[in-house]
XYZ file of C-alpha atoms in Angstrom:
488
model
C -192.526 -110.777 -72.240
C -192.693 -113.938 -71.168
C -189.667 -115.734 -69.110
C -187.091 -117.918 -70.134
C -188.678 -121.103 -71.109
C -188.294 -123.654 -68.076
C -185.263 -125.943 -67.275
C -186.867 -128.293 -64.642
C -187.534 -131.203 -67.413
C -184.863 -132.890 -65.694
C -185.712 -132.580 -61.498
C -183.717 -135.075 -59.170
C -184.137 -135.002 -55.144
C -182.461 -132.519 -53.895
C -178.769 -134.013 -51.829
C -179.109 -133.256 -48.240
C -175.541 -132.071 -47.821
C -172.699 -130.154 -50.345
C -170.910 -133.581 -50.232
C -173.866 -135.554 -51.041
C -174.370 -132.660 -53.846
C -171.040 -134.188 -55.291
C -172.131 -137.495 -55.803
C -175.651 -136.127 -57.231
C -173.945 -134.402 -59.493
C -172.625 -137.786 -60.497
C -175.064 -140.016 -60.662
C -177.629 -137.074 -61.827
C -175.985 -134.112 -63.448
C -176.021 -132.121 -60.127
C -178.060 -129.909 -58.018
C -177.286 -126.841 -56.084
C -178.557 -125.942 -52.370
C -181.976 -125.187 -51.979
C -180.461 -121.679 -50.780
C -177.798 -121.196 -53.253
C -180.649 -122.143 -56.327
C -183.014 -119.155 -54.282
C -180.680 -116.589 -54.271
C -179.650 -117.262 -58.469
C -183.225 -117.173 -59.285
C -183.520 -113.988 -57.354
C -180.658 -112.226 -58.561
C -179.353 -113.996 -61.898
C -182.225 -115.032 -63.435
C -182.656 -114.087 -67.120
C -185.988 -112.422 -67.798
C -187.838 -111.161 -70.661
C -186.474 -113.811 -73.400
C -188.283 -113.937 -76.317
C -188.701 -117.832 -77.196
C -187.813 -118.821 -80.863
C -190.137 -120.904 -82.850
C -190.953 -123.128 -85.281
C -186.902 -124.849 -85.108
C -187.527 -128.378 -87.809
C -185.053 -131.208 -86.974
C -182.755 -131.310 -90.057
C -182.291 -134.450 -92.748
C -178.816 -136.156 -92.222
C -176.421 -135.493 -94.832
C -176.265 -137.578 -97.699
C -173.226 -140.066 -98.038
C -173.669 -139.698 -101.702
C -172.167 -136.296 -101.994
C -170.622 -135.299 -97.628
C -167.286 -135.422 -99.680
C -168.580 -133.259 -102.430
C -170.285 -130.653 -100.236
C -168.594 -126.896 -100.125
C -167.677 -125.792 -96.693
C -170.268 -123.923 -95.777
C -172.894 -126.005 -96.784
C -171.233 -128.763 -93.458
C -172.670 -126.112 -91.398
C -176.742 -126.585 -90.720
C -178.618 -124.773 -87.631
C -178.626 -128.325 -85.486
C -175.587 -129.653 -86.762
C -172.423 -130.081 -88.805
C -170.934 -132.681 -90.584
C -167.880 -135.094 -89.403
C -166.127 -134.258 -92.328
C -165.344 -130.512 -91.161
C -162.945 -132.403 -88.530
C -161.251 -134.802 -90.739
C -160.809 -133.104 -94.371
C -157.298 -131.754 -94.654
C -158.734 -129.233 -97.545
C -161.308 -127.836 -95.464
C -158.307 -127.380 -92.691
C -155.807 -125.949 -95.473
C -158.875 -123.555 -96.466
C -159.629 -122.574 -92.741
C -155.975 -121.487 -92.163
C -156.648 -119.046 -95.491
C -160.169 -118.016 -94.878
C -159.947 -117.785 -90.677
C -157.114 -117.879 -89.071
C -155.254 -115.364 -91.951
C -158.295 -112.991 -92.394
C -159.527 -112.731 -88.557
C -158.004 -111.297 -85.668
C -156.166 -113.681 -83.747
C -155.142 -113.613 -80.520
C -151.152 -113.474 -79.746
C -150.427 -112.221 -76.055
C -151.328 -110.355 -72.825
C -149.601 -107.218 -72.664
C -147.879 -107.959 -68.876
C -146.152 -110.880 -71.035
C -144.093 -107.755 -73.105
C -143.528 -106.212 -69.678
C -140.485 -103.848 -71.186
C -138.855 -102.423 -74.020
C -137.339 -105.209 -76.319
C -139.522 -107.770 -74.756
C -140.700 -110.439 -77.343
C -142.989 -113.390 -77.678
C -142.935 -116.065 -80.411
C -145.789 -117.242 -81.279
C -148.142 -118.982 -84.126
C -150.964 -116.934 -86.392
C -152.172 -120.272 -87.683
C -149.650 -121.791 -89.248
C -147.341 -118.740 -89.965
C -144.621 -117.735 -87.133
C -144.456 -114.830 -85.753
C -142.758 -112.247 -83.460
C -144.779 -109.893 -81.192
C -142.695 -107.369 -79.388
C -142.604 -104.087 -77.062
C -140.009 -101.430 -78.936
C -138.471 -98.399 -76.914
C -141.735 -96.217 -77.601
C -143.796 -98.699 -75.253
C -145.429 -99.386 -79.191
C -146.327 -103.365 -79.549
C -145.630 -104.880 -83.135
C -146.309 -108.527 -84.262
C -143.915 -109.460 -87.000
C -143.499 -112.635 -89.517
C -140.584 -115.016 -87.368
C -139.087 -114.996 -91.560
C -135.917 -113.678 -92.519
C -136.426 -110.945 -95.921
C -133.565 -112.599 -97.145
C -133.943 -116.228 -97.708
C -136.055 -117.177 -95.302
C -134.609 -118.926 -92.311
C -136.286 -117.672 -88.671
C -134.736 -115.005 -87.142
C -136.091 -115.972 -83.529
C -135.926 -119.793 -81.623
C -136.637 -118.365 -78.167
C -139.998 -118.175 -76.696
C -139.694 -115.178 -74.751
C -137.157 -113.023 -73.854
C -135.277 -109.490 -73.972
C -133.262 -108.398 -77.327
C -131.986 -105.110 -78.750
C -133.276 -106.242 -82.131
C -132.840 -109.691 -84.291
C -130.313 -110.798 -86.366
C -130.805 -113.755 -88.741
C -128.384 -116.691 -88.142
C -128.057 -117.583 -92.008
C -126.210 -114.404 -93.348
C -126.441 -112.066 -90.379
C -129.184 -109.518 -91.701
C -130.357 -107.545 -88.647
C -133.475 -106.309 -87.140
C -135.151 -103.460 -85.048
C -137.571 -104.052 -82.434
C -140.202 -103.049 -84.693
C -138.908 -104.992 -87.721
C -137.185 -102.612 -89.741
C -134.148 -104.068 -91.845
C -131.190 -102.351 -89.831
C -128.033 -103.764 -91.179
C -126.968 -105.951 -94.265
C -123.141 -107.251 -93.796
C -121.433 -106.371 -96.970
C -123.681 -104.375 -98.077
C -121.526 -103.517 -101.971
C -123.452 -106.300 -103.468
C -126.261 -104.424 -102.930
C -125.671 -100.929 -104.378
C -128.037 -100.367 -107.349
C -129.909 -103.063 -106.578
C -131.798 -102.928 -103.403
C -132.526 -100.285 -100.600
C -133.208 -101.710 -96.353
C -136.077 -99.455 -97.004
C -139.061 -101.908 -97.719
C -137.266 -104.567 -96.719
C -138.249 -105.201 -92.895
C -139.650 -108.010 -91.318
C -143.409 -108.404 -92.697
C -145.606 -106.688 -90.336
C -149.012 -107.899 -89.583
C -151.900 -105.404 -87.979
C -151.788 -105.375 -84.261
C -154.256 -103.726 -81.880
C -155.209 -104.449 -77.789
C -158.213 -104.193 -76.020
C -158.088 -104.871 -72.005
C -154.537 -105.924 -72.199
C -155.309 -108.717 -74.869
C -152.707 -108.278 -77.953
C -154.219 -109.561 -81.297
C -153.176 -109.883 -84.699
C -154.045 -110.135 -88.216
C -152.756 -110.311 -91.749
C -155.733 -108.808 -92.810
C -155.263 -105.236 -93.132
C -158.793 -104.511 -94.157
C -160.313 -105.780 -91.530
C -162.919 -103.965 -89.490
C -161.100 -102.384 -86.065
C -160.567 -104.864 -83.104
C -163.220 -103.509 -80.849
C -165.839 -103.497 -83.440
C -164.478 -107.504 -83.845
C -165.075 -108.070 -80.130
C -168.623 -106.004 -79.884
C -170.338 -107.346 -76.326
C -167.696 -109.795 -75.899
C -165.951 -106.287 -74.172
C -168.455 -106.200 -71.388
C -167.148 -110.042 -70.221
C -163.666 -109.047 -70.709
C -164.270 -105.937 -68.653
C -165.154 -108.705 -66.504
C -162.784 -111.371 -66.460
C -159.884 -108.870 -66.043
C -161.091 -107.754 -62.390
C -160.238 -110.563 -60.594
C -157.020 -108.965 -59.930
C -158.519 -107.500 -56.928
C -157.780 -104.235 -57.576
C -154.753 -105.067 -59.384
C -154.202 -105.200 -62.638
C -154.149 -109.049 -64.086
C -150.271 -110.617 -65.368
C -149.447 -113.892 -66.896
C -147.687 -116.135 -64.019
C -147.028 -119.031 -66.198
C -147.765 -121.327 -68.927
C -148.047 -124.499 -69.961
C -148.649 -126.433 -73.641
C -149.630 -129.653 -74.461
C -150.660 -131.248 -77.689
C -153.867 -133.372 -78.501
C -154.763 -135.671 -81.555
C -157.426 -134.084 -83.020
C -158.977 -130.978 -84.722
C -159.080 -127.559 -83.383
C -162.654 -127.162 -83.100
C -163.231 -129.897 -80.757
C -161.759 -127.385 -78.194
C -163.293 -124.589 -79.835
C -166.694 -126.431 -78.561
C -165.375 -127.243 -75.262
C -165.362 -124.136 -73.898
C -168.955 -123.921 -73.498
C -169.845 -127.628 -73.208
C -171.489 -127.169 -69.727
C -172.818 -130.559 -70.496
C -169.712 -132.686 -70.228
C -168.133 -130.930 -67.088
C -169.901 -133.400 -64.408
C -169.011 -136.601 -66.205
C -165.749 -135.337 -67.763
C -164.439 -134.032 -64.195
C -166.086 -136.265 -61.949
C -162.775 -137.270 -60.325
C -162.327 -133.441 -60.137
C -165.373 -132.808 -58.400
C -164.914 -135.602 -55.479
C -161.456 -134.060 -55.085
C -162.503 -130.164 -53.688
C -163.788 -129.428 -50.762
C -167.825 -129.232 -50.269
C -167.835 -124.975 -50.999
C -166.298 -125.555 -54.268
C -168.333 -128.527 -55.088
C -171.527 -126.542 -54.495
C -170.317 -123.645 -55.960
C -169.897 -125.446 -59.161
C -172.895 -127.346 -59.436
C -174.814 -125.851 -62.408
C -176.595 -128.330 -64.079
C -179.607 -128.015 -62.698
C -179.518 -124.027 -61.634
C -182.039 -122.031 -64.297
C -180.170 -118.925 -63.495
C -176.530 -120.406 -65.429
C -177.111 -119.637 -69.024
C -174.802 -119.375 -71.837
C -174.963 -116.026 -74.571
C -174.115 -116.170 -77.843
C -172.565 -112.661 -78.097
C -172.283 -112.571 -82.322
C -169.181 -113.048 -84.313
C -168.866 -116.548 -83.013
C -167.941 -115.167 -79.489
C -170.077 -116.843 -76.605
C -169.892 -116.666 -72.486
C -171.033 -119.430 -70.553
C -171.874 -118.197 -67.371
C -171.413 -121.407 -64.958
C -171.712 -119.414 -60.899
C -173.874 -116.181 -62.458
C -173.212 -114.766 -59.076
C -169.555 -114.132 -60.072
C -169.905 -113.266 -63.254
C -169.364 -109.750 -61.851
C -166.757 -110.009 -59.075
C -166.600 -105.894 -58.889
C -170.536 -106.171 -57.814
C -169.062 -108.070 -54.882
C -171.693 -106.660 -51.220
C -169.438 -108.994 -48.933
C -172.690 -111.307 -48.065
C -170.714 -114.711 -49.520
C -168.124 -115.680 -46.785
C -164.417 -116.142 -47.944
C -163.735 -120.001 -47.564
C -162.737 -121.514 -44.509
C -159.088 -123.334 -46.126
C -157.739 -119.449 -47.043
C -158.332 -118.490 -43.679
C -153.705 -118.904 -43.185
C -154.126 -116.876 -46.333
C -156.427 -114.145 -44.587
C -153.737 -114.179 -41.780
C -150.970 -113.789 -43.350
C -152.203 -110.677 -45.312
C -153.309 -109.240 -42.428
C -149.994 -109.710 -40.584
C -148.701 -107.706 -43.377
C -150.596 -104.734 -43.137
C -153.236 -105.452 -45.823
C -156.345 -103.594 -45.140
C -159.577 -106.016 -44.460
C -161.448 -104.454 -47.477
C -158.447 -104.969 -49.888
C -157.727 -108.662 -48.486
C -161.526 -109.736 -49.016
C -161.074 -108.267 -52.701
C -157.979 -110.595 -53.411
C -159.001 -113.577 -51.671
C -162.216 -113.153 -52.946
C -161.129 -113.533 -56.433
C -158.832 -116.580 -56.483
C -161.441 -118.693 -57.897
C -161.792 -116.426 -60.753
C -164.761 -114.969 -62.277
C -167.807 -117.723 -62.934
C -168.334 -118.049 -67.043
C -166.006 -119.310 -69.837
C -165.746 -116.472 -72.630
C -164.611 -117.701 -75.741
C -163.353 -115.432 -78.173
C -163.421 -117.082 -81.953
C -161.339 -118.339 -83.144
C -158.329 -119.289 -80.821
C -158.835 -118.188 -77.216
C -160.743 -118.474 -74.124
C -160.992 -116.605 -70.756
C -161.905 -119.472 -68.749
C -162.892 -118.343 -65.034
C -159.124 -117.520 -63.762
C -156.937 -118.481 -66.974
C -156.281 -117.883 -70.977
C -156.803 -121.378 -73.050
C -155.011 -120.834 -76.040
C -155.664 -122.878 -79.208
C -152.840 -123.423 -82.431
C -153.843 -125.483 -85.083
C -151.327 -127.563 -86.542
C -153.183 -130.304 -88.858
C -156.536 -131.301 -89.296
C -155.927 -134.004 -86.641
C -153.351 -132.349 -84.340
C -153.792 -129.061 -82.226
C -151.362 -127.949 -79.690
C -153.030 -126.285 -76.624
C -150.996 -123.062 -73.799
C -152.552 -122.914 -70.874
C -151.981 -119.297 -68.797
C -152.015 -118.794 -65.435
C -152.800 -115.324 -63.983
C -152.617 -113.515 -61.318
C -152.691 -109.957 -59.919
C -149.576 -107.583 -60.790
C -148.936 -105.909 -57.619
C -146.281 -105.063 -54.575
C -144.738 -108.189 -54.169
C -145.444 -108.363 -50.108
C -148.950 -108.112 -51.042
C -149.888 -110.198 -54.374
C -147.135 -112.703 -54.377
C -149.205 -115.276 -51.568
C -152.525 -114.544 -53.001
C -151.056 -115.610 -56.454
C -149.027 -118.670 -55.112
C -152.561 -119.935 -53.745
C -154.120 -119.085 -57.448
C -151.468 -120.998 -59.419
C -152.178 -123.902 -56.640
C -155.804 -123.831 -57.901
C -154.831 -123.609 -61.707
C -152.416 -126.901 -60.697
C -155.451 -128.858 -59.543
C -157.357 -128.548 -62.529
C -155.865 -127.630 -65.360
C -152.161 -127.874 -64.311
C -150.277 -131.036 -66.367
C -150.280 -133.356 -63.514
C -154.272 -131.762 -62.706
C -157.845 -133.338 -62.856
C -159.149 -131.530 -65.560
C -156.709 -131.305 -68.128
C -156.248 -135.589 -68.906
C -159.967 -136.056 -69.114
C -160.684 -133.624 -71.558
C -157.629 -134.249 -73.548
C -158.439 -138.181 -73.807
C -162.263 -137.143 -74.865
C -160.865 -134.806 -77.626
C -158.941 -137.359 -78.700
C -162.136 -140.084 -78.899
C -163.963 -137.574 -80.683
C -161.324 -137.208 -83.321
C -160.908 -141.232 -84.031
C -164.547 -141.773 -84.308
C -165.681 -138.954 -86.149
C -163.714 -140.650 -89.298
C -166.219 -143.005 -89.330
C -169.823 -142.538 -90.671
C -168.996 -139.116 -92.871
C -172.759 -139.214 -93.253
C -173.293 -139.037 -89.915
C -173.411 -135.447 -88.416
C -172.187 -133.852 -85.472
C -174.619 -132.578 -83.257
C -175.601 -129.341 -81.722
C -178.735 -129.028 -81.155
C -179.044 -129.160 -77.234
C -181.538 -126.746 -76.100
C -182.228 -125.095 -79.986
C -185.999 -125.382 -78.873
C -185.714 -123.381 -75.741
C -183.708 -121.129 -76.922
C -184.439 -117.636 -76.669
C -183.031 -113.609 -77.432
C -182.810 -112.208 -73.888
C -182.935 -107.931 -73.051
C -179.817 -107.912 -74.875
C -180.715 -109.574 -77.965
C -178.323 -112.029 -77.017
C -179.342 -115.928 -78.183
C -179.678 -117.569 -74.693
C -180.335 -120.965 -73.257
C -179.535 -123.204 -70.277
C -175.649 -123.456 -69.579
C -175.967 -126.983 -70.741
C -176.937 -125.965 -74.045
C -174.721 -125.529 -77.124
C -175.702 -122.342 -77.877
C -172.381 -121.196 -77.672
C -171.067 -123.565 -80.361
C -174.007 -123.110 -82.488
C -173.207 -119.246 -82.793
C -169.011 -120.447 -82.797
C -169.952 -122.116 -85.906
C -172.387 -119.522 -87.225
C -169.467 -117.676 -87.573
C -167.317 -120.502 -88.978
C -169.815 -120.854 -91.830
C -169.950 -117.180 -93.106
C -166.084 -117.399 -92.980
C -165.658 -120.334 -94.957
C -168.296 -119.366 -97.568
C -166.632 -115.639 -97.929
C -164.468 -115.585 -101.663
């Protein structure tokens, strides 16, 4: 078969050193070393993609009838329309038709670390508790009292015996049921507890990710997920041996619709312009390291059911396939020393400083989270022009006199770019926001996504695949979208 159809239609002069990289990155969407670009195409390179023809340009919609025009029919192979961004029916419908019927991502298990640990937490709009009982099971749970309503939990996270509502004192087990009624005469005749728990929704894991749904005919979580499970395989070995824990979060709230982040996730395009301050801030390594635009070997997969990885360093996109040839960076050499000093074996201290950049590709899983090189980016819908936005650390859950400086340096990383006060966080916020006041205008005017539709190919897999700069990742996101939205 023939190879994946070329990516040199944009060629710049290649920067004579990592620093100079940075600013051609810049000025010229980036280049990688000349011996960083030979060993991708060596090892990374996609072969044997079958190219996809005969892909016409679409019309524009027609301002006659964009406000007339079901959901499903905003959703064309190229592009979609405005209107899908700034229609509060279409959002009302997608809380109904998505976020209710899907499976929807709630926690990591290390974040329910013990018995009568709890989250609170969103499923679209609807609150909800997801907790560990004293079986080790994991329920998720409507945050709504059975009696009149009032929430029965305020606290984010935390460590009960059970919940009692505040209102009239009805109380709570760990995994919902209706455990005590004060006064419970008035009842007699009437009304059993049995039946009357908190409303469960459907809750199954896969790789330590805890999701949800209301949906109780839904197909099983793994079948959900399908190849998406290889990359979370993946993204889950950076603990270096260790199994991967939440350190931290933070959330933060942007004006504008959920799916503007939904695309964002594998928008290679945007990260050298977005982030330029970001990139003149690292050192040369990670500058280098993160200079894709040009590199044929970073792709991006649509892996079906609007799940997509874009694969950004394809040399880490499997850090267990690690043959100690790439040298640990010079500035965690204290880091190496320190381990060392502790009794760390050389293998195991490679592994963990190895991995504190994280794996190299973005997985997003559709509809409301992303596994994006080292952390979780979780979405919540809350209008269709307001979307709050967690951001999770991780690191590795080990002894403490091992894993506890390898994860200080990690949550130092996640501070420089995505942290609050970071590079990366403003710049894409402020963008999402632009997007979202000047999409109102023009409702004839579509959104587009058609970078790279005509190189496209189906790779060995029979994944869709094109260049990392492509938007075949939101193409497939909204693939997805439309089937949804057009279900009954």
């Amino acid at each position: 078969m023939p190879p994946l159809a070329s990516y040199r239609e944009i060629t710049y002069p290649r920067a004579r050193h990592p620093r100079l990289a940075v600013r051609a990155v810049l000025r010229k969407f980036g280049q990688v070393s000349t011996e960083r670009r030979r060993l991708r195409r060596r090892r990374y390179r996609c072969t044997g993609l079958r190219k996809i023809e005969g892909l016409p340009m679409t019309s524009s919609f027609d301002a006659r009838v964009i406000r007339d025009l079901p959901p499903q029919d905003l959703v064309l192979e190229d592009r979609v329309a405005g209107r899908m961004y700034t229609d509060p029916q279409i959002f009302d419908l997608e809380m109904r038709k998505i976020f209710e019927k899907t499976w929807i991502w709630v926690a990591h298990e290390s974040e329910l670390p013990k018995a009568g640990s709890f989250k609170s937490t969103h499923v679209g709009e609807q609150p909800v508790i997801v907790t560990r009982d004293r079986r080790g099971n994991i329920h998720t749970m409507l945050n709504r009292c059975r009696h009149r309503g009032a929430s029965v939990c305020e606290q984010r996270t935390g460590n009960v015996n059970g919940f009692t509502c505040p209102y009239h004192a009805w109380s709570y087990g760990l995994d919902g049921s209706l455990r005590g009624i004060p006064y419970p005469d008035g009842y007699e005749n009437i009304m059993s507890k049995e039946g009357m728990g908190l409303k469960k929704l459907r809750t199954e894991t896969y790789g330590g990710m805890i999701f949800a749904t209301f949906n109780d005919e839904i197909e099983p979580l793994e079948d959900f997920l399908g190849d998406a499970r290889v990359w979370i395989d993946r993204f889950m070995a950076q603990g270096g041996g260790y199994p991967v824990k939440v350190l931290g979060t933070h959330r933060f709230k942007y004006r504008g619709n959920w799916k503007i982040q939904l695309e964002n996730t594998t928008d290679g395009y945007h990260f050298p312009i977005v982030h330029r301050s970001w990139m003149a801030s690292v050192d040369a390594e990670t500058a280098d390291m993160m200079s894709f635009m040009t590199d044929p070997a970073a792709v991006t997969h649509d892996l079906g059911n609007g799940h997509a990885v874009m694969r950004m360093v394809p040399e880490r996109s499997d850090l267990e396939a690690d043959d100690g040839s790439e040298p640990l960076q010079a500035r965690f050499a204290p880091l190496v020393a320190e381990l060392a000093e502790a009794g760390v074996a050389e293998e195991e201290i490679r592994k963990l400083v190895h991995n504190i950049h994280g794996t190299g590709f973005n997985l997003n899983l559709f509809p409301n989270v992303s596994m994006s090189i080292s952390f979780f980016r979780v979405l919540r819908p809350v209008a269709v022009n307001e979307t709050w936005i967690e951001h999770v650390a991780l690191g590795a859950d080990g002894p403490a006199d091992i894993v506890d400086a390898v994860n200080r340096e990690r949550l130092r990383a996640h501070e420089h770019f995505q942290g609050p006060f970071g590079f990366g966080t403003p710049d894409d916020a402020e963008g999402w926001d632009r997007v979202q006041r000047g999409a109102i205008g023009g409702p004839e005017l579509p959104i587009m996504v058609n970078r790279g539709l005509g190189r496209e190919g189906v790779d060995a897999d029979g994944w869709k695949t094109s260049h990392v700069t492509d938007e075949t990742g939101m193409r497939g996101a909204y693939g997805k979208w439309k089937e949804m939205m057009g279900d009954d």
